[in-house]
mmCIF file of C-alpha atoms in Angstrom:
data_model
loop_
_atom_site.group_PDB
_atom_site.id
_atom_site.type_symbol
_atom_site.label_atom_id
_atom_site.label_comp_id
_atom_site.label_asym_id
_atom_site.label_seq_id
_atom_site.Cartn_x
_atom_site.Cartn_y
_atom_site.Cartn_z
ATOM 1 C CA MET S 180 -1.255 -21.079 9.876
ATOM 2 C CA ARG S 181 -1.087 -21.404 13.651
ATOM 3 C CA ILE S 182 0.935 -18.475 15.045
ATOM 4 C CA ILE S 183 0.936 -18.247 18.841
ATOM 5 C CA PRO S 184 3.158 -16.318 21.303
ATOM 6 C CA TRP S 185 5.985 -18.344 22.741
ATOM 7 C CA MET S 186 6.018 -18.798 26.498
ATOM 8 C CA ASN S 187 8.545 -16.780 28.482
ATOM 9 C CA THR S 188 10.657 -18.630 31.048
ATOM 10 C CA ASN S 189 13.592 -17.781 33.254
ATOM 11 C CA GLU S 190 15.780 -20.265 31.397
ATOM 12 C CA LYS S 191 17.719 -19.523 28.238
ATOM 13 C CA LYS S 192 15.783 -20.350 25.090
ATOM 14 C CA LYS S 193 17.605 -23.226 23.381
ATOM 15 C CA ILE S 194 17.754 -22.682 19.632
ATOM 16 C CA ALA S 195 18.539 -25.182 16.883
ATOM 17 C CA ILE S 196 19.731 -23.477 13.707
ATOM 18 C CA LEU S 197 19.239 -25.460 10.511
ATOM 19 C CA GLY S 198 21.768 -23.819 8.228
ATOM 20 C CA SER S 199 23.973 -21.961 10.701
ATOM 21 C CA THR S 200 26.705 -21.259 8.117
ATOM 22 C CA GLY S 201 24.400 -19.423 5.695
ATOM 23 C CA SER S 202 23.437 -15.757 5.677
ATOM 24 C CA ILE S 203 20.425 -16.140 7.989
ATOM 25 C CA GLY S 204 22.234 -18.582 10.250
ATOM 26 C CA THR S 205 25.281 -16.389 10.784
ATOM 27 C CA GLN S 206 23.099 -13.362 11.534
ATOM 28 C CA ALA S 207 21.022 -15.437 13.956
ATOM 29 C CA LEU S 208 24.220 -16.265 15.816
ATOM 30 C CA GLN S 209 24.940 -12.539 16.073
ATOM 31 C CA VAL S 210 21.527 -12.080 17.707
ATOM 32 C CA ILE S 211 22.214 -14.946 20.094
ATOM 33 C CA GLU S 212 25.610 -13.501 20.957
ATOM 34 C CA GLU S 213 24.137 -10.063 21.661
ATOM 35 C CA HIS S 214 21.537 -11.622 23.969
ATOM 36 C CA SER S 215 23.549 -14.478 25.412
ATOM 37 C CA ASP S 216 21.649 -14.115 28.686
ATOM 38 C CA LEU S 217 18.438 -15.087 26.889
ATOM 39 C CA TYR S 218 19.421 -17.447 24.064
ATOM 40 C CA GLU S 219 21.664 -20.454 23.591
ATOM 41 C CA ALA S 220 22.816 -21.988 20.308
ATOM 42 C CA TYR S 221 21.890 -25.562 21.223
ATOM 43 C CA VAL S 222 22.271 -27.173 17.785
ATOM 44 C CA LEU S 223 24.181 -25.939 14.734
ATOM 45 C CA THR S 224 23.948 -27.564 11.305
ATOM 46 C CA ALA S 225 25.447 -27.070 7.865
ATOM 47 C CA ASN S 226 25.300 -28.720 4.480
ATOM 48 C CA ASN S 227 28.908 -28.510 3.248
ATOM 49 C CA ARG S 228 30.738 -25.625 4.934
ATOM 50 C CA VAL S 229 32.468 -27.751 7.523
ATOM 51 C CA GLU S 230 35.278 -25.295 8.356
ATOM 52 C CA LEU S 231 32.853 -22.534 9.293
ATOM 53 C CA LEU S 232 30.742 -25.011 11.255
ATOM 54 C CA ILE S 233 33.855 -26.004 13.214
ATOM 55 C CA GLU S 234 34.591 -22.340 13.924
ATOM 56 C CA GLN S 235 31.015 -21.745 15.081
ATOM 57 C CA ALA S 236 31.052 -24.823 17.306
ATOM 58 C CA ARG S 237 34.203 -23.651 19.043
ATOM 59 C CA ARG S 238 32.781 -20.192 19.569
ATOM 60 C CA PHE S 239 29.254 -21.080 20.700
ATOM 61 C CA MET S 240 29.796 -24.528 22.248
ATOM 62 C CA PRO S 241 26.485 -26.094 21.177
ATOM 63 C CA GLU S 242 25.213 -29.385 22.527
ATOM 64 C CA ALA S 243 25.454 -30.894 19.038
ATOM 65 C CA VAL S 244 26.441 -30.168 15.448
ATOM 66 C CA VAL S 245 25.281 -31.867 12.257
ATOM 67 C CA ILE S 246 26.898 -31.846 8.832
ATOM 68 C CA ALA S 247 24.470 -32.967 6.131
ATOM 69 C CA ASN S 248 27.261 -34.066 3.794
ATOM 70 C CA GLU S 249 28.331 -37.364 5.330
ATOM 71 C CA ASP S 250 31.653 -37.247 3.475
ATOM 72 C CA LYS S 251 32.723 -34.434 5.819
ATOM 73 C CA TYR S 252 31.789 -36.188 9.054
ATOM 74 C CA GLU S 253 35.303 -37.330 9.957
ATOM 75 C CA VAL S 254 36.762 -33.868 9.412
ATOM 76 C CA LEU S 255 34.131 -32.381 11.717
ATOM 77 C CA ARG S 256 34.445 -35.120 14.332
ATOM 78 C CA ASP S 257 38.230 -34.933 14.485
ATOM 79 C CA ALA S 258 38.281 -31.134 14.659
ATOM 80 C CA LEU S 259 35.904 -31.114 17.643
ATOM 81 C CA ALA S 260 37.299 -34.176 19.406
ATOM 82 C CA ASP S 261 38.583 -32.060 22.292
ATOM 83 C CA LEU S 262 35.164 -30.495 22.946
ATOM 84 C CA PRO S 263 32.072 -31.940 24.669
ATOM 85 C CA VAL S 264 30.057 -31.423 21.469
ATOM 86 C CA LYS S 265 28.127 -34.282 19.892
ATOM 87 C CA VAL S 266 28.815 -34.695 16.183
ATOM 88 C CA TYR S 267 26.394 -36.209 13.676
ATOM 89 C CA ALA S 268 26.065 -36.404 9.908
ATOM 90 C CA GLY S 269 23.428 -37.007 7.272
ATOM 91 C CA ALA S 270 19.888 -35.970 6.385
ATOM 92 C CA ASP S 271 18.346 -38.344 8.931
ATOM 93 C CA ALA S 272 20.435 -36.799 11.696
ATOM 94 C CA LEU S 273 19.028 -33.368 10.808
ATOM 95 C CA CYS S 274 15.489 -34.678 11.236
ATOM 96 C CA GLN S 275 16.305 -36.388 14.507
ATOM 97 C CA ILE S 276 18.247 -33.576 16.173
ATOM 98 C CA VAL S 277 15.402 -31.048 15.878
ATOM 99 C CA GLN S 278 13.213 -33.386 17.908
ATOM 100 C CA GLU S 279 15.539 -33.372 20.928
ATOM 101 C CA ARG S 280 13.522 -32.553 24.047
ATOM 102 C CA PRO S 281 15.558 -29.510 25.243
ATOM 103 C CA VAL S 282 15.175 -27.665 21.897
ATOM 104 C CA ASP S 283 12.750 -24.745 22.264
ATOM 105 C CA VAL S 284 13.028 -23.091 18.859
ATOM 106 C CA VAL S 285 14.062 -24.395 15.442
ATOM 107 C CA LEU S 286 15.270 -21.720 13.029
ATOM 108 C CA THR S 287 14.783 -23.237 9.575
ATOM 109 C CA ALA S 288 17.406 -21.426 7.529
ATOM 110 C CA MET S 289 18.330 -24.204 5.113
ATOM 111 C CA VAL S 290 18.095 -23.312 1.435
ATOM 112 C CA GLY S 291 15.638 -24.946 -0.931
ATOM 113 C CA PHE S 292 13.586 -28.138 -0.927
ATOM 114 C CA ALA S 293 16.067 -29.768 1.460
ATOM 115 C CA GLY S 294 14.548 -27.776 4.320
ATOM 116 C CA LEU S 295 11.129 -29.417 4.024
ATOM 117 C CA LYS S 296 11.762 -32.763 5.730
ATOM 118 C CA PRO S 297 13.574 -31.490 8.866
ATOM 119 C CA THR S 298 10.974 -28.723 9.231
ATOM 120 C CA ILE S 299 8.231 -31.344 9.191
ATOM 121 C CA SER S 300 10.151 -33.354 11.801
ATOM 122 C CA ALA S 301 10.402 -30.293 14.043
ATOM 123 C CA ILE S 302 6.689 -29.556 13.640
ATOM 124 C CA LYS S 303 5.786 -33.146 14.533
ATOM 125 C CA ALA S 304 7.830 -32.725 17.715
ATOM 126 C CA GLY S 305 5.760 -29.660 18.568
ATOM 127 C CA LYS S 306 8.731 -27.316 18.347
ATOM 128 C CA ALA S 307 8.361 -23.577 17.825
ATOM 129 C CA ILE S 308 9.433 -22.771 14.270
ATOM 130 C CA ALA S 309 11.213 -19.570 13.250
ATOM 131 C CA LEU S 310 10.562 -19.967 9.539
ATOM 132 C CA ALA S 311 13.233 -18.647 7.195
ATOM 133 C CA ASN S 312 13.096 -21.443 4.607
ATOM 134 C CA LYS S 313 10.373 -20.115 2.299
ATOM 135 C CA GLU S 314 10.471 -23.210 0.094
ATOM 136 C CA THR S 315 8.811 -25.207 2.896
ATOM 137 C CA LEU S 316 5.555 -23.287 2.395
ATOM 138 C CA VAL S 317 6.023 -22.837 -1.343
ATOM 139 C CA VAL S 318 6.290 -26.576 -1.896
ATOM 140 C CA ALA S 319 3.878 -27.905 0.726
ATOM 141 C CA GLY S 320 1.986 -25.021 2.311
ATOM 142 C CA GLU S 321 -1.276 -26.911 2.761
ATOM 143 C CA LEU S 322 0.494 -29.878 4.355
ATOM 144 C CA ILE S 323 2.542 -27.651 6.665
ATOM 145 C CA ASN S 324 -0.592 -25.799 7.766
ATOM 146 C CA ARG S 325 -2.329 -29.034 8.641
ATOM 147 C CA LEU S 326 0.664 -30.459 10.515
ATOM 148 C CA ALA S 327 1.238 -27.237 12.461
ATOM 149 C CA ASN S 328 -2.352 -27.344 13.666
ATOM 150 C CA ASP S 329 -2.326 -31.082 14.386
ATOM 151 C CA TYR S 330 0.905 -30.959 16.408
ATOM 152 C CA HIS S 331 0.319 -27.527 17.992
ATOM 153 C CA ALA S 332 3.542 -26.163 16.504
ATOM 154 C CA ASP S 333 3.925 -22.384 16.713
ATOM 155 C CA ILE S 334 5.287 -20.617 13.636
ATOM 156 C CA ILE S 335 6.822 -17.144 13.418
ATOM 157 C CA PRO S 336 7.937 -15.860 9.986
ATOM 158 C CA VAL S 337 11.519 -14.632 9.627
ATOM 159 C CA ASP S 338 11.468 -13.302 6.061
ATOM 160 C CA SER S 339 11.602 -9.515 6.391
ATOM 161 C CA GLU S 340 8.384 -9.050 4.403
ATOM 162 C CA HIS S 341 6.377 -11.687 6.243
ATOM 163 C CA SER S 342 7.724 -10.541 9.584
ATOM 164 C CA ALA S 343 6.544 -7.040 8.645
ATOM 165 C CA ILE S 344 3.057 -8.350 7.837
ATOM 166 C CA PHE S 345 2.998 -10.354 11.059
ATOM 167 C CA GLN S 346 3.949 -7.242 13.018
ATOM 168 C CA CYS S 347 1.232 -5.208 11.252
ATOM 169 C CA LEU S 348 -1.343 -7.826 12.233
ATOM 170 C CA ALA S 349 -0.371 -7.855 15.925
ATOM 171 C CA GLY S 350 -3.406 -6.874 17.975
ATOM 172 C CA GLU S 351 -5.724 -6.750 14.966
ATOM 173 C CA VAL S 352 -9.004 -8.682 14.923
ATOM 174 C CA SER S 353 -10.491 -7.212 11.739
ATOM 175 C CA PRO S 354 -10.190 -9.149 8.465
ATOM 176 C CA VAL S 355 -7.386 -8.347 6.041
ATOM 177 C CA GLU S 356 -8.487 -6.706 2.814
ATOM 178 C CA LYS S 357 -5.107 -6.718 1.100
ATOM 179 C CA ILE S 358 -1.486 -7.571 1.773
ATOM 180 C CA ILE S 359 1.024 -5.211 0.172
ATOM 181 C CA LEU S 360 4.242 -7.150 -0.366
ATOM 182 C CA THR S 361 7.174 -4.900 -1.169
ATOM 183 C CA ALA S 362 10.055 -5.812 -3.466
ATOM 184 C CA SER S 363 13.294 -3.956 -4.062
ATOM 185 C CA GLY S 364 13.224 -4.810 -7.759
ATOM 186 C CA GLY S 365 16.750 -6.195 -7.515
ATOM 187 C CA PRO S 366 19.819 -5.024 -9.464
ATOM 188 C CA PHE S 367 18.049 -5.143 -12.850
ATOM 189 C CA ARG S 368 14.911 -3.154 -12.001
ATOM 190 C CA THR S 369 15.424 -0.636 -14.823
ATOM 191 C CA PHE S 370 16.932 -3.025 -17.402
ATOM 192 C CA SER S 371 15.235 -3.666 -20.740
ATOM 193 C CA ARG S 372 14.651 -7.236 -21.968
ATOM 194 C CA GLU S 373 17.569 -6.760 -24.335
ATOM 195 C CA GLN S 374 19.810 -5.839 -21.423
ATOM 196 C CA LEU S 375 18.449 -8.683 -19.282
ATOM 197 C CA ALA S 376 19.392 -11.169 -21.976
ATOM 198 C CA MET S 377 23.054 -10.185 -21.514
ATOM 199 C CA VAL S 378 23.410 -9.928 -17.732
ATOM 200 C CA THR S 379 25.980 -12.049 -15.902
ATOM 201 C CA LYS S 380 25.919 -13.843 -12.585
ATOM 202 C CA ALA S 381 28.433 -11.319 -11.233
ATOM 203 C CA GLN S 382 25.932 -8.544 -11.892
ATOM 204 C CA ALA S 383 23.031 -10.564 -10.505
ATOM 205 C CA LEU S 384 24.895 -11.278 -7.264
ATOM 206 C CA LYS S 385 25.213 -7.556 -6.484
ATOM 207 C CA HIS S 386 21.937 -6.851 -4.714
ATOM 208 C CA PRO S 387 21.487 -3.114 -4.126
ATOM 209 C CA ASN S 388 20.163 -3.364 -0.547
ATOM 210 C CA TRP S 389 20.444 -6.810 1.047
ATOM 211 C CA SER S 390 23.336 -9.139 1.861
ATOM 212 C CA MET S 391 22.147 -12.680 1.158
ATOM 213 C CA GLY S 392 23.322 -16.083 -0.040
ATOM 214 C CA ALA S 393 23.920 -16.739 -3.743
ATOM 215 C CA LYS S 394 20.711 -18.713 -4.382
ATOM 216 C CA ILE S 395 18.315 -16.181 -2.889
ATOM 217 C CA THR S 396 20.225 -13.279 -4.458
ATOM 218 C CA ILE S 397 19.716 -14.757 -7.928
ATOM 219 C CA ASP S 398 16.062 -15.423 -7.076
ATOM 220 C CA SER S 399 15.740 -11.798 -6.027
ATOM 221 C CA ALA S 400 17.255 -10.591 -9.287
ATOM 222 C CA SER S 401 14.778 -12.712 -11.287
ATOM 223 C CA MET S 402 11.893 -11.819 -8.915
ATOM 224 C CA MET S 403 11.207 -15.500 -8.299
ATOM 225 C CA ASN S 404 12.009 -14.805 -4.668
ATOM 226 C CA LYS S 405 9.099 -12.356 -4.581
ATOM 227 C CA GLY S 406 6.889 -14.891 -6.302
ATOM 228 C CA PHE S 407 7.743 -17.423 -3.631
ATOM 229 C CA GLU S 408 6.944 -14.848 -0.968
ATOM 230 C CA VAL S 409 3.490 -14.372 -2.507
ATOM 231 C CA ILE S 410 2.862 -18.122 -2.159
ATOM 232 C CA GLU S 411 4.267 -18.097 1.363
ATOM 233 C CA ALA S 412 2.005 -15.184 2.345
ATOM 234 C CA LYS S 413 -1.097 -17.096 1.279
ATOM 235 C CA TRP S 414 -0.334 -19.951 3.669
ATOM 236 C CA LEU S 415 0.962 -17.839 6.533
ATOM 237 C CA PHE S 416 -1.898 -15.373 6.631
ATOM 238 C CA GLY S 417 -4.837 -17.238 5.129
ATOM 239 C CA VAL S 418 -5.518 -14.871 2.226
ATOM 240 C CA GLU S 419 -6.377 -15.508 -1.401
ATOM 241 C CA PRO S 420 -3.895 -14.820 -4.230
ATOM 242 C CA GLY S 421 -5.931 -11.824 -5.389
ATOM 243 C CA GLN S 422 -5.490 -10.221 -1.972
ATOM 244 C CA ILE S 423 -1.696 -10.113 -2.322
ATOM 245 C CA GLN S 424 -0.271 -7.125 -4.204
ATOM 246 C CA VAL S 425 3.414 -6.862 -5.034
ATOM 247 C CA VAL S 426 4.787 -3.314 -5.059
ATOM 248 C CA VAL S 427 8.325 -2.464 -6.148
ATOM 249 C CA HIS S 428 9.970 -0.245 -3.529
ATOM 250 C CA PRO S 429 13.649 0.293 -4.461
ATOM 251 C CA GLN S 430 14.724 1.730 -1.081
ATOM 252 C CA SER S 431 13.700 -1.425 0.897
ATOM 253 C CA ILE S 432 12.582 0.697 3.848
ATOM 254 C CA VAL S 433 8.890 -0.255 3.876
ATOM 255 C CA HIS S 434 9.175 -4.006 4.381
ATOM 256 C CA SER S 435 5.478 -4.665 3.701
ATOM 257 C CA ALA S 436 2.028 -3.407 4.678
ATOM 258 C CA VAL S 437 -1.517 -4.562 5.384
ATOM 259 C CA GLN S 438 -4.733 -2.887 4.256
ATOM 260 C CA PHE S 439 -7.839 -3.466 6.385
ATOM 261 C CA ALA S 440 -11.584 -3.368 5.667
ATOM 262 C CA ASP S 441 -11.884 0.319 6.573
ATOM 263 C CA GLY S 442 -9.177 1.293 4.094
ATOM 264 C CA ALA S 443 -6.532 1.907 6.747
ATOM 265 C CA VAL S 444 -3.033 0.673 5.938
ATOM 266 C CA LYS S 445 -0.385 -0.334 8.483
ATOM 267 C CA ALA S 446 3.218 -0.669 7.351
ATOM 268 C CA GLN S 447 6.425 -1.767 9.031
ATOM 269 C CA LEU S 448 9.551 0.261 8.258
ATOM 270 C CA GLY S 449 13.198 -0.161 9.081
ATOM 271 C CA VAL S 450 16.682 -0.324 7.626
ATOM 272 C CA PRO S 451 17.459 -3.470 5.591
ATOM 273 C CA ASP S 452 18.845 -5.714 8.345
ATOM 274 C CA MET S 453 17.752 -9.343 8.691
ATOM 275 C CA ARG S 454 18.806 -9.407 12.338
ATOM 276 C CA VAL S 455 15.703 -7.358 13.175
ATOM 277 C CA PRO S 456 13.134 -9.985 12.045
ATOM 278 C CA ILE S 457 15.329 -12.791 13.379
ATOM 279 C CA GLN S 458 15.446 -11.192 16.818
ATOM 280 C CA TYR S 459 11.705 -10.487 16.736
ATOM 281 C CA ALA S 460 11.019 -14.137 15.903
ATOM 282 C CA PHE S 461 13.132 -15.205 18.877
ATOM 283 C CA SER S 462 11.657 -12.676 21.321
ATOM 284 C CA TYR S 463 7.999 -12.409 20.230
ATOM 285 C CA PRO S 464 5.799 -10.999 21.690
ATOM 286 C CA LEU S 465 8.519 -8.883 23.326
ATOM 287 C CA ARG S 466 10.841 -6.400 21.636
ATOM 288 C CA LEU S 467 14.404 -6.454 22.902
ATOM 289 C CA GLN S 468 16.923 -3.650 22.931
ATOM 290 C CA SER S 469 19.439 -4.004 20.117
ATOM 291 C CA SER S 470 22.561 -2.347 18.759
ATOM 292 C CA PHE S 471 21.197 -2.401 15.190
ATOM 293 C CA GLU S 472 21.227 0.698 12.996
ATOM 294 C CA ARG S 473 18.221 3.000 13.399
ATOM 295 C CA LEU S 474 16.071 4.329 10.570
ATOM 296 C CA ASP S 475 16.696 7.995 9.732
ATOM 297 C CA LEU S 476 13.923 9.205 7.418
ATOM 298 C CA PHE S 477 15.594 12.580 6.961
ATOM 299 C CA ARG S 478 18.665 10.861 5.542
ATOM 300 C CA ILE S 479 16.542 8.548 3.355
ATOM 301 C CA GLY S 480 14.589 11.523 2.058
ATOM 302 C CA THR S 481 12.442 9.859 -0.611
ATOM 303 C CA LEU S 482 10.459 6.639 -0.741
ATOM 304 C CA THR S 483 9.201 5.509 -4.137
ATOM 305 C CA PHE S 484 6.832 2.775 -5.302
ATOM 306 C CA GLU S 485 6.302 1.147 -8.705
ATOM 307 C CA GLU S 486 4.186 -1.554 -10.291
ATOM 308 C CA PRO S 487 6.204 -4.706 -11.110
ATOM 309 C CA ASP S 488 6.758 -5.515 -14.788
ATOM 310 C CA THR S 489 5.852 -9.178 -15.253
ATOM 311 C CA CYS S 490 6.802 -9.054 -18.922
ATOM 312 C CA ARG S 491 10.426 -8.369 -18.128
ATOM 313 C CA PHE S 492 10.324 -10.392 -14.894
ATOM 314 C CA ARG S 493 8.189 -13.334 -15.931
ATOM 315 C CA ASN S 494 8.986 -15.427 -12.866
ATOM 316 C CA LEU S 495 6.632 -13.360 -10.730
ATOM 317 C CA ALA S 496 3.756 -14.118 -13.103
ATOM 318 C CA LEU S 497 4.675 -17.817 -13.131
ATOM 319 C CA ALA S 498 4.554 -17.930 -9.337
ATOM 320 C CA TYR S 499 1.094 -16.353 -9.294
ATOM 321 C CA GLU S 500 -0.005 -18.837 -11.970
ATOM 322 C CA ALA S 501 1.237 -21.724 -9.827
ATOM 323 C CA LEU S 502 -0.538 -20.375 -6.760
ATOM 324 C CA TYR S 503 -3.861 -20.063 -8.603
ATOM 325 C CA GLU S 504 -3.399 -23.572 -10.054
ATOM 326 C CA GLY S 505 -2.687 -25.038 -6.630
ATOM 327 C CA GLY S 506 -1.930 -28.703 -5.985
ATOM 328 C CA ASN S 507 1.675 -29.613 -6.635
ATOM 329 C CA MET S 508 2.239 -26.793 -9.170
ATOM 330 C CA PRO S 509 4.200 -24.584 -6.709
ATOM 331 C CA CYS S 510 6.383 -27.622 -5.977
ATOM 332 C CA ILE S 511 7.026 -27.982 -9.718
ATOM 333 C CA VAL S 512 7.978 -24.310 -9.973
ATOM 334 C CA ASN S 513 10.310 -24.558 -6.978
ATOM 335 C CA ALA S 514 12.114 -27.626 -8.342
ATOM 336 C CA ALA S 515 12.556 -26.095 -11.781
ATOM 337 C CA ASN S 516 13.762 -22.849 -10.260
ATOM 338 C CA GLU S 517 16.393 -24.602 -8.163
ATOM 339 C CA VAL S 518 17.706 -26.248 -11.337
ATOM 340 C CA VAL S 519 17.840 -23.031 -13.398
ATOM 341 C CA ASN S 520 19.224 -21.006 -10.508
ATOM 342 C CA ARG S 521 22.163 -23.399 -10.221
ATOM 343 C CA ALA S 522 22.578 -23.489 -13.995
ATOM 344 C CA PHE S 523 22.729 -19.689 -14.160
ATOM 345 C CA LEU S 524 25.315 -19.602 -11.380
ATOM 346 C CA GLU S 525 27.352 -22.136 -13.362
ATOM 347 C CA ASP S 526 27.067 -20.091 -16.596
ATOM 348 C CA ARG S 527 25.056 -22.822 -18.328
ATOM 349 C CA ILE S 528 21.950 -20.740 -19.004
ATOM 350 C CA GLY S 529 21.021 -17.127 -19.671
ATOM 351 C CA PHE S 530 19.024 -14.912 -17.334
ATOM 352 C CA LEU S 531 15.839 -14.827 -19.426
ATOM 353 C CA GLN S 532 16.103 -18.512 -20.244
ATOM 354 C CA MET S 533 15.429 -19.363 -16.616
ATOM 355 C CA SER S 534 11.773 -18.357 -17.003
ATOM 356 C CA ASP S 535 11.465 -20.321 -20.244
ATOM 357 C CA VAL S 536 12.674 -23.522 -18.584
ATOM 358 C CA ILE S 537 10.362 -23.042 -15.605
ATOM 359 C CA ALA S 538 7.341 -22.442 -17.864
ATOM 360 C CA ASN S 539 8.122 -25.528 -19.956
ATOM 361 C CA THR S 540 8.523 -27.628 -16.821
ATOM 362 C CA MET S 541 5.176 -26.399 -15.495
ATOM 363 C CA ARG S 542 3.577 -27.514 -18.762
ATOM 364 C CA GLU S 543 5.136 -30.993 -18.847
ATOM 365 C CA ALA S 544 5.339 -32.151 -15.223
ATOM 366 C CA SER S 545 2.534 -34.310 -13.835
ATOM 367 C CA PHE S 546 -0.122 -32.264 -12.051
ATOM 368 C CA ILE S 547 -1.616 -33.567 -8.788
ATOM 369 C CA LYS S 548 -4.523 -31.664 -7.295
ATOM 370 C CA GLU S 549 -4.265 -33.021 -3.729
ATOM 371 C CA PRO S 550 -0.667 -34.151 -3.226
ATOM 372 C CA THR S 551 0.662 -36.132 -0.273
ATOM 373 C CA TYR S 552 4.175 -35.794 1.139
ATOM 374 C CA GLU S 553 5.282 -38.710 -1.051
ATOM 375 C CA ASP S 554 3.758 -36.938 -4.066
ATOM 376 C CA TYR S 555 5.842 -33.858 -3.298
ATOM 377 C CA LEU S 556 9.006 -35.989 -3.295
ATOM 378 C CA GLN S 557 8.107 -37.553 -6.649
ATOM 379 C CA THR S 558 7.087 -34.187 -8.094
ATOM 380 C CA ASP S 559 10.375 -32.625 -7.045
ATOM 381 C CA ALA S 560 12.365 -35.403 -8.706
ATOM 382 C CA GLU S 561 10.310 -35.334 -11.924
ATOM 383 C CA ALA S 562 10.382 -31.546 -12.262
ATOM 384 C CA ARG S 563 14.138 -31.438 -11.669
ATOM 385 C CA ARG S 564 14.666 -34.033 -14.395
ATOM 386 C CA ILE S 565 12.491 -32.134 -16.897
ATOM 387 C CA ALA S 566 14.108 -28.793 -16.086
ATOM 388 C CA ALA S 567 17.602 -30.262 -16.383
ATOM 389 C CA GLU S 568 16.753 -31.620 -19.826
ATOM 390 C CA TYR S 569 15.616 -28.186 -20.963
ATOM 391 C CA VAL S 570 18.738 -26.553 -19.508
ATOM 392 C CA GLY S 571 20.781 -29.005 -21.563
ATOM 393 C CA THR S 572 19.226 -27.665 -24.760
ATOM 394 C CA CYS S 573 19.890 -24.000 -23.950
#
């Protein structure tokens, strides 16, 4: 993955936020607001949350806004008719707006497979990518790597764990021996399989440390989010699956670490606050002053670490299996997971059944060793259909 420092200029950095109404997007706007002398929200987009997008547009006065759901275009257009803000709608508009010449940085904070196409469009325009949509690399990591190199697109990771690894690698020229990817363990870390079989979405949505959107919170509870981060780490940092070790760290203070050839380990610590990696992605290679909470190790007192249990949290093992298999298998896993995640949120499937559906989908979906972009689209559709059929039998 091509990761290069962004050039500093005297002009404000113009940022397009794909998914400005989500958890990452709203926190990115807080960073922009705190450093309004350096950053400008140039484009804001949302999928469905039109009222919040209207509120954001009035507050930040972007050049343009895009609502992916075309049915909500008129509501958005009419609400902003008195402002000099361009209003667009639809998936094609998302892909086109990120290619606008003034855009310096595209923060990809859309959720799921939907983030792949506009991210590719931004890369092909040579835009700097602040990558928060992990599914882009999970689904099509090899393709994204190739495009980023071909179009000289710079990529900075925004996920707290991958940002931590990126920060640990700053200034290093020695090869990486191992990446230590930390995981909180989620709200069910100490639950037995019998208890996991009975958990509800209300319980799963109560993450002990992080404030996130519903989809990623469920993925965190099932540890599929960590599995996706393993796949993402392979493509971001050019390591093999066996070089990535997941360690459960309930306090979420050590965000990740890197072990080098001499046995030395560098870790990045901080309070759980996504604004820190977002700001670092915007400002790299500089570090800006912030008003964020500071880490107090005396107050924290104890940091603990555990080995993950892939029997109770099977999704992590399935993600590793997909990564070793390669080809379109991670795309299959992602599609199936999006289906079961939604089904769990809609009370149509149990917590442990999510892994069963994903495993069955991995077994039945068509495997392609060297997929093209069109293959990824077909794989996504096929895997969703298979997973939905299995959900219907649960």
